[in-house]
Amino acid sequence: MDILFSKIEESGPSAALQERRIFQAYRNARCPAGRKGERQMYKILLVEDDPTITEVLERQLAKWGYEASHVTDFQHVLETFVQQAPHLVLLDISLPFYDGYHWCGEIRKISKTPVLFISSASDNMNLDGAEHGRRRFPGQAL
């Protein structure tokens, strides 16, 4: 963690302070004090701009016992991520303002939460990009 903050501090003290606060808020939200014996519900954050896909995914995830929420402001995805403190992120590649790769990079700066890229694009897209910590997955539809 010190390595992370030393890299951030090189970009300036105000940026380092802001990143530290985001990380602290994320850590506090991620580790709430629960009651003994209470089953923890896993939280999934959907970052998808198509309302139909979002609705279907939220409904199905709720049926399976997951707490699903979605992003409504695509300029502030990271803030929603910090507030929700999800255990998993389902991230669309094509989003308004910034693409999914950008938001994956921002999430990686403060967290190791698993991120699954989702896309409804039917063309053969370039999904290469280990710079965001992505691993190759077979190209079949889920």
PDB file of N, CA and C in Angstrom, residues 30-101:
ATOM      1  N   ARG A  30     -16.302  -1.061   2.880  1.00  0.00           N
ATOM      2  CA  ARG A  30     -16.139  -2.472   2.525  1.00  0.00           C
ATOM      3  C   ARG A  30     -16.153  -3.374   3.757  1.00  0.00           C
ATOM      4  N   CYS A  31     -15.782  -2.865   4.914  1.00  0.00           N
ATOM      5  CA  CYS A  31     -15.645  -3.677   6.126  1.00  0.00           C
ATOM      6  C   CYS A  31     -16.614  -3.220   7.205  1.00  0.00           C
ATOM      7  N   PRO A  32     -17.913  -3.269   6.956  1.00  0.00           N
ATOM      8  CA  PRO A  32     -18.846  -2.827   7.988  1.00  0.00           C
ATOM      9  C   PRO A  32     -18.906  -3.838   9.125  1.00  0.00           C
ATOM     10  N   ALA A  33     -19.233  -3.354  10.289  1.00  0.00           N
ATOM     11  CA  ALA A  33     -19.384  -4.243  11.447  1.00  0.00           C
ATOM     12  C   ALA A  33     -20.713  -4.968  11.326  1.00  0.00           C
ATOM     13  N   GLY A  34     -20.658  -6.276  11.204  1.00  0.00           N
ATOM     14  CA  GLY A  34     -21.875  -7.064  11.056  1.00  0.00           C
ATOM     15  C   GLY A  34     -22.218  -7.790  12.345  1.00  0.00           C
ATOM     16  N   ARG A  35     -23.420  -8.303  12.401  1.00  0.00           N
ATOM     17  CA  ARG A  35     -23.850  -9.053  13.575  1.00  0.00           C
ATOM     18  C   ARG A  35     -23.323 -10.478  13.484  1.00  0.00           C
ATOM     19  N   LYS A  36     -23.045 -11.053  14.636  1.00  0.00           N
ATOM     20  CA  LYS A  36     -22.522 -12.409  14.673  1.00  0.00           C
ATOM     21  C   LYS A  36     -23.560 -13.379  14.116  1.00  0.00           C
ATOM     22  N   GLY A  37     -23.103 -14.242  13.237  1.00  0.00           N
ATOM     23  CA  GLY A  37     -23.983 -15.242  12.647  1.00  0.00           C
ATOM     24  C   GLY A  37     -24.811 -14.735  11.480  1.00  0.00           C
ATOM     25  N   GLU A  38     -24.717 -13.452  11.163  1.00  0.00           N
ATOM     26  CA  GLU A  38     -25.490 -12.882  10.062  1.00  0.00           C
ATOM     27  C   GLU A  38     -24.796 -13.188   8.743  1.00  0.00           C
ATOM     28  N   ARG A  39     -25.545 -13.682   7.780  1.00  0.00           N
ATOM     29  CA  ARG A  39     -24.988 -14.001   6.467  1.00  0.00           C
ATOM     30  C   ARG A  39     -24.787 -12.708   5.691  1.00  0.00           C
ATOM     31  N   GLN A  40     -23.589 -12.544   5.150  1.00  0.00           N
ATOM     32  CA  GLN A  40     -23.286 -11.340   4.378  1.00  0.00           C
ATOM     33  C   GLN A  40     -23.799 -11.513   2.952  1.00  0.00           C
ATOM     34  N   MET A  41     -24.510 -10.511   2.457  1.00  0.00           N
ATOM     35  CA  MET A  41     -24.997 -10.543   1.084  1.00  0.00           C
ATOM     36  C   MET A  41     -23.927  -9.901   0.202  1.00  0.00           C
ATOM     37  N   TYR A  42     -23.552 -10.593  -0.853  1.00  0.00           N
ATOM     38  CA  TYR A  42     -22.536 -10.061  -1.755  1.00  0.00           C
ATOM     39  C   TYR A  42     -23.120  -8.941  -2.602  1.00  0.00           C
ATOM     40  N   LYS A  43     -22.341  -7.863  -2.730  1.00  0.00           N
ATOM     41  CA  LYS A  43     -22.780  -6.686  -3.479  1.00  0.00           C
ATOM     42  C   LYS A  43     -22.118  -6.671  -4.851  1.00  0.00           C
ATOM     43  N   ILE A  44     -22.923  -6.426  -5.868  1.00  0.00           N
ATOM     44  CA  ILE A  44     -22.438  -6.336  -7.245  1.00  0.00           C
ATOM     45  C   ILE A  44     -22.837  -4.980  -7.804  1.00  0.00           C
ATOM     46  N   LEU A  45     -21.859  -4.286  -8.371  1.00  0.00           N
ATOM     47  CA  LEU A  45     -22.111  -2.984  -8.985  1.00  0.00           C
ATOM     48  C   LEU A  45     -22.167  -3.151 -10.500  1.00  0.00           C
ATOM     49  N   LEU A  46     -23.257  -2.701 -11.102  1.00  0.00           N
ATOM     50  CA  LEU A  46     -23.425  -2.750 -12.556  1.00  0.00           C
ATOM     51  C   LEU A  46     -23.085  -1.385 -13.135  1.00  0.00           C
ATOM     52  N   VAL A  47     -22.161  -1.371 -14.074  1.00  0.00           N
ATOM     53  CA  VAL A  47     -21.815  -0.137 -14.782  1.00  0.00           C
ATOM     54  C   VAL A  47     -22.200  -0.380 -16.240  1.00  0.00           C
ATOM     55  N   GLU A  48     -23.452  -0.106 -16.547  1.00  0.00           N
ATOM     56  CA  GLU A  48     -24.043  -0.385 -17.852  1.00  0.00           C
ATOM     57  C   GLU A  48     -24.973   0.755 -18.214  1.00  0.00           C
ATOM     58  N   ASP A  49     -24.829   1.303 -19.433  1.00  0.00           N
ATOM     59  CA  ASP A  49     -25.643   2.453 -19.827  1.00  0.00           C
ATOM     60  C   ASP A  49     -26.965   2.079 -20.478  1.00  0.00           C
ATOM     61  N   ASP A  50     -27.172   0.809 -20.812  1.00  0.00           N
ATOM     62  CA  ASP A  50     -28.432   0.375 -21.406  1.00  0.00           C
ATOM     63  C   ASP A  50     -29.401   0.008 -20.272  1.00  0.00           C
ATOM     64  N   PRO A  51     -30.494   0.779 -20.111  1.00  0.00           N
ATOM     65  CA  PRO A  51     -31.401   0.526 -18.986  1.00  0.00           C
ATOM     66  C   PRO A  51     -32.074  -0.842 -19.034  1.00  0.00           C
ATOM     67  N   THR A  52     -32.309  -1.379 -20.214  1.00  0.00           N
ATOM     68  CA  THR A  52     -32.937  -2.695 -20.321  1.00  0.00           C
ATOM     69  C   THR A  52     -32.002  -3.781 -19.793  1.00  0.00           C
ATOM     70  N   ILE A  53     -30.749  -3.726 -20.203  1.00  0.00           N
ATOM     71  CA  ILE A  53     -29.767  -4.704 -19.732  1.00  0.00           C
ATOM     72  C   ILE A  53     -29.572  -4.571 -18.227  1.00  0.00           C
ATOM     73  N   THR A  54     -29.483  -3.337 -17.742  1.00  0.00           N
ATOM     74  CA  THR A  54     -29.309  -3.098 -16.311  1.00  0.00           C
ATOM     75  C   THR A  54     -30.463  -3.682 -15.516  1.00  0.00           C
ATOM     76  N   GLU A  55     -31.685  -3.435 -15.967  1.00  0.00           N
ATOM     77  CA  GLU A  55     -32.871  -3.925 -15.264  1.00  0.00           C
ATOM     78  C   GLU A  55     -32.903  -5.449 -15.216  1.00  0.00           C
ATOM     79  N   VAL A  56     -32.613  -6.084 -16.343  1.00  0.00           N
ATOM     80  CA  VAL A  56     -32.631  -7.548 -16.400  1.00  0.00           C
ATOM     81  C   VAL A  56     -31.552  -8.137 -15.496  1.00  0.00           C
ATOM     82  N   LEU A  57     -30.351  -7.570 -15.546  1.00  0.00           N
ATOM     83  CA  LEU A  57     -29.266  -8.071 -14.698  1.00  0.00           C
ATOM     84  C   LEU A  57     -29.579  -7.875 -13.214  1.00  0.00           C
ATOM     85  N   GLU A  58     -30.070  -6.705 -12.836  1.00  0.00           N
ATOM     86  CA  GLU A  58     -30.409  -6.456 -11.429  1.00  0.00           C
ATOM     87  C   GLU A  58     -31.475  -7.420 -10.934  1.00  0.00           C
ATOM     88  N   ARG A  59     -32.505  -7.620 -11.741  1.00  0.00           N
ATOM     89  CA  ARG A  59     -33.590  -8.520 -11.353  1.00  0.00           C
ATOM     90  C   ARG A  59     -33.081  -9.958 -11.187  1.00  0.00           C
ATOM     91  N   GLN A  60     -32.266 -10.424 -12.137  1.00  0.00           N
ATOM     92  CA  GLN A  60     -31.765 -11.793 -12.067  1.00  0.00           C
ATOM     93  C   GLN A  60     -30.785 -11.974 -10.904  1.00  0.00           C
ATOM     94  N   LEU A  61     -29.914 -11.011 -10.689  1.00  0.00           N
ATOM     95  CA  LEU A  61     -28.965 -11.099  -9.572  1.00  0.00           C
ATOM     96  C   LEU A  61     -29.694 -11.108  -8.225  1.00  0.00           C
ATOM     97  N   ALA A  62     -30.774 -10.331  -8.111  1.00  0.00           N
ATOM     98  CA  ALA A  62     -31.564 -10.318  -6.878  1.00  0.00           C
ATOM     99  C   ALA A  62     -32.210 -11.688  -6.646  1.00  0.00           C
ATOM    100  N   LYS A  63     -32.683 -12.328  -7.716  1.00  0.00           N
ATOM    101  CA  LYS A  63     -33.258 -13.677  -7.592  1.00  0.00           C
ATOM    102  C   LYS A  63     -32.228 -14.671  -7.073  1.00  0.00           C
ATOM    103  N   TRP A  64     -30.985 -14.467  -7.443  1.00  0.00           N
ATOM    104  CA  TRP A  64     -29.911 -15.370  -7.033  1.00  0.00           C
ATOM    105  C   TRP A  64     -29.346 -15.008  -5.660  1.00  0.00           C
ATOM    106  N   GLY A  65     -29.894 -13.978  -5.016  1.00  0.00           N
ATOM    107  CA  GLY A  65     -29.486 -13.629  -3.668  1.00  0.00           C
ATOM    108  C   GLY A  65     -28.361 -12.616  -3.564  1.00  0.00           C
ATOM    109  N   TYR A  66     -28.099 -11.880  -4.638  1.00  0.00           N
ATOM    110  CA  TYR A  66     -27.067 -10.848  -4.608  1.00  0.00           C
ATOM    111  C   TYR A  66     -27.706  -9.475  -4.463  1.00  0.00           C
ATOM    112  N   GLU A  67     -26.986  -8.567  -3.841  1.00  0.00           N
ATOM    113  CA  GLU A  67     -27.432  -7.182  -3.735  1.00  0.00           C
ATOM    114  C   GLU A  67     -26.827  -6.427  -4.914  1.00  0.00           C
ATOM    115  N   ALA A  68     -27.646  -6.116  -5.894  1.00  0.00           N
ATOM    116  CA  ALA A  68     -27.163  -5.448  -7.103  1.00  0.00           C
ATOM    117  C   ALA A  68     -27.571  -3.984  -7.098  1.00  0.00           C
ATOM    118  N   SER A  69     -26.641  -3.137  -7.496  1.00  0.00           N
ATOM    119  CA  SER A  69     -26.928  -1.716  -7.670  1.00  0.00           C
ATOM    120  C   SER A  69     -26.282  -1.279  -8.976  1.00  0.00           C
ATOM    121  N   HIS A  70     -26.672  -0.114  -9.455  1.00  0.00           N
ATOM    122  CA  HIS A  70     -26.121   0.335 -10.732  1.00  0.00           C
ATOM    123  C   HIS A  70     -25.717   1.812 -10.669  1.00  0.00           C
ATOM    124  N   VAL A  71     -24.862   2.173 -11.585  1.00  0.00           N
ATOM    125  CA  VAL A  71     -24.381   3.544 -11.713  1.00  0.00           C
ATOM    126  C   VAL A  71     -25.392   4.332 -12.529  1.00  0.00           C
ATOM    127  N   THR A  72     -25.693   5.554 -12.068  1.00  0.00           N
ATOM    128  CA  THR A  72     -26.601   6.420 -12.820  1.00  0.00           C
ATOM    129  C   THR A  72     -25.880   7.617 -13.422  1.00  0.00           C
ATOM    130  N   ASP A  73     -24.754   8.004 -12.835  1.00  0.00           N
ATOM    131  CA  ASP A  73     -23.975   9.140 -13.321  1.00  0.00           C
ATOM    132  C   ASP A  73     -22.643   8.613 -13.863  1.00  0.00           C
ATOM    133  N   PHE A  74     -22.509   8.573 -15.172  1.00  0.00           N
ATOM    134  CA  PHE A  74     -21.342   7.954 -15.799  1.00  0.00           C
ATOM    135  C   PHE A  74     -20.111   8.857 -15.815  1.00  0.00           C
ATOM    136  N   GLN A  75     -20.209  10.038 -15.259  1.00  0.00           N
ATOM    137  CA  GLN A  75     -19.032  10.878 -15.080  1.00  0.00           C
ATOM    138  C   GLN A  75     -18.393  10.646 -13.719  1.00  0.00           C
ATOM    139  N   HIS A  76     -19.118   9.981 -12.811  1.00  0.00           N
ATOM    140  CA  HIS A  76     -18.645   9.781 -11.445  1.00  0.00           C
ATOM    141  C   HIS A  76     -18.760   8.315 -11.029  1.00  0.00           C
ATOM    142  N   VAL A  77     -18.285   7.431 -11.858  1.00  0.00           N
ATOM    143  CA  VAL A  77     -18.351   5.998 -11.578  1.00  0.00           C
ATOM    144  C   VAL A  77     -17.527   5.644 -10.344  1.00  0.00           C
ATOM    145  N   LEU A  78     -16.356   6.239 -10.205  1.00  0.00           N
ATOM    146  CA  LEU A  78     -15.484   5.912  -9.078  1.00  0.00           C
ATOM    147  C   LEU A  78     -16.133   6.285  -7.741  1.00  0.00           C
ATOM    148  N   GLU A  79     -16.825   7.412  -7.690  1.00  0.00           N
ATOM    149  CA  GLU A  79     -17.484   7.816  -6.460  1.00  0.00           C
ATOM    150  C   GLU A  79     -18.580   6.812  -6.081  1.00  0.00           C
ATOM    151  N   THR A  80     -19.330   6.342  -7.068  1.00  0.00           N
ATOM    152  CA  THR A  80     -20.358   5.335  -6.809  1.00  0.00           C
ATOM    153  C   THR A  80     -19.713   4.038  -6.333  1.00  0.00           C
ATOM    154  N   PHE A  81     -18.595   3.679  -6.945  1.00  0.00           N
ATOM    155  CA  PHE A  81     -17.863   2.481  -6.530  1.00  0.00           C
ATOM    156  C   PHE A  81     -17.463   2.577  -5.059  1.00  0.00           C
ATOM    157  N   VAL A  82     -16.940   3.718  -4.659  1.00  0.00           N
ATOM    158  CA  VAL A  82     -16.504   3.908  -3.272  1.00  0.00           C
ATOM    159  C   VAL A  82     -17.705   3.848  -2.325  1.00  0.00           C
ATOM    160  N   GLN A  83     -18.812   4.482  -2.690  1.00  0.00           N
ATOM    161  CA  GLN A  83     -20.000   4.488  -1.833  1.00  0.00           C
ATOM    162  C   GLN A  83     -20.591   3.096  -1.670  1.00  0.00           C
ATOM    163  N   GLN A  84     -20.648   2.341  -2.766  1.00  0.00           N
ATOM    164  CA  GLN A  84     -21.282   1.021  -2.740  1.00  0.00           C
ATOM    165  C   GLN A  84     -20.373  -0.065  -2.165  1.00  0.00           C
ATOM    166  N   ALA A  85     -19.052   0.085  -2.341  1.00  0.00           N
ATOM    167  CA  ALA A  85     -18.064  -0.912  -1.886  1.00  0.00           C
ATOM    168  C   ALA A  85     -18.463  -2.329  -2.310  1.00  0.00           C
ATOM    169  N   PRO A  86     -18.582  -2.559  -3.619  1.00  0.00           N
ATOM    170  CA  PRO A  86     -19.049  -3.871  -4.081  1.00  0.00           C
ATOM    171  C   PRO A  86     -17.970  -4.953  -3.955  1.00  0.00           C
ATOM    172  N   HIS A  87     -18.424  -6.194  -4.023  1.00  0.00           N
ATOM    173  CA  HIS A  87     -17.518  -7.337  -4.043  1.00  0.00           C
ATOM    174  C   HIS A  87     -17.147  -7.707  -5.475  1.00  0.00           C
ATOM    175  N   LEU A  88     -17.947  -7.250  -6.440  1.00  0.00           N
ATOM    176  CA  LEU A  88     -17.733  -7.529  -7.863  1.00  0.00           C
ATOM    177  C   LEU A  88     -18.291  -6.365  -8.672  1.00  0.00           C
ATOM    178  N   VAL A  89     -17.628  -6.051  -9.792  1.00  0.00           N
ATOM    179  CA  VAL A  89     -18.113  -5.009 -10.703  1.00  0.00           C
ATOM    180  C   VAL A  89     -18.344  -5.641 -12.064  1.00  0.00           C
ATOM    181  N   LEU A  90     -19.530  -5.433 -12.621  1.00  0.00           N
ATOM    182  CA  LEU A  90     -19.832  -5.809 -14.001  1.00  0.00           C
ATOM    183  C   LEU A  90     -19.778  -4.515 -14.806  1.00  0.00           C
ATOM    184  N   LEU A  91     -18.803  -4.421 -15.703  1.00  0.00           N
ATOM    185  CA  LEU A  91     -18.464  -3.154 -16.344  1.00  0.00           C
ATOM    186  C   LEU A  91     -18.612  -3.245 -17.855  1.00  0.00           C
ATOM    187  N   ASP A  92     -19.469  -2.404 -18.403  1.00  0.00           N
ATOM    188  CA  ASP A  92     -19.634  -2.310 -19.858  1.00  0.00           C
ATOM    189  C   ASP A  92     -18.389  -1.645 -20.449  1.00  0.00           C
ATOM    190  N   ILE A  93     -18.053  -2.013 -21.658  1.00  0.00           N
ATOM    191  CA  ILE A  93     -16.885  -1.426 -22.307  1.00  0.00           C
ATOM    192  C   ILE A  93     -17.235  -0.065 -22.907  1.00  0.00           C
ATOM    193  N   SER A  94     -18.356   0.012 -23.597  1.00  0.00           N
ATOM    194  CA  SER A  94     -18.768   1.259 -24.262  1.00  0.00           C
ATOM    195  C   SER A  94     -19.713   2.035 -23.355  1.00  0.00           C
ATOM    196  N   LEU A  95     -19.198   3.121 -22.799  1.00  0.00           N
ATOM    197  CA  LEU A  95     -19.975   3.960 -21.890  1.00  0.00           C
ATOM    198  C   LEU A  95     -19.893   5.416 -22.328  1.00  0.00           C
ATOM    199  N   PRO A  96     -20.849   6.246 -21.907  1.00  0.00           N
ATOM    200  CA  PRO A  96     -20.724   7.676 -22.192  1.00  0.00           C
ATOM    201  C   PRO A  96     -19.579   8.297 -21.392  1.00  0.00           C
ATOM    202  N   PHE A  97     -19.013   9.340 -21.902  1.00  0.00           N
ATOM    203  CA  PHE A  97     -17.924  10.118 -21.296  1.00  0.00           C
ATOM    204  C   PHE A  97     -16.599   9.359 -21.327  1.00  0.00           C
ATOM    205  N   TYR A  98     -16.426   8.324 -20.515  1.00  0.00           N
ATOM    206  CA  TYR A  98     -15.197   7.516 -20.499  1.00  0.00           C
ATOM    207  C   TYR A  98     -15.581   6.058 -20.733  1.00  0.00           C
ATOM    208  N   ASP A  99     -14.688   5.293 -21.374  1.00  0.00           N
ATOM    209  CA  ASP A  99     -15.012   3.886 -21.616  1.00  0.00           C
ATOM    210  C   ASP A  99     -14.726   3.034 -20.374  1.00  0.00           C
ATOM    211  N   GLY A 100     -15.114   1.773 -20.457  1.00  0.00           N
ATOM    212  CA  GLY A 100     -14.940   0.865 -19.335  1.00  0.00           C
ATOM    213  C   GLY A 100     -13.488   0.642 -18.963  1.00  0.00           C
ATOM    214  N   TYR A 101     -12.586   0.706 -19.941  1.00  0.00           N
ATOM    215  CA  TYR A 101     -11.163   0.521 -19.657  1.00  0.00           C
ATOM    216  C   TYR A 101     -10.642   1.632 -18.742  1.00  0.00           C
TER     217      TYR A 101
END
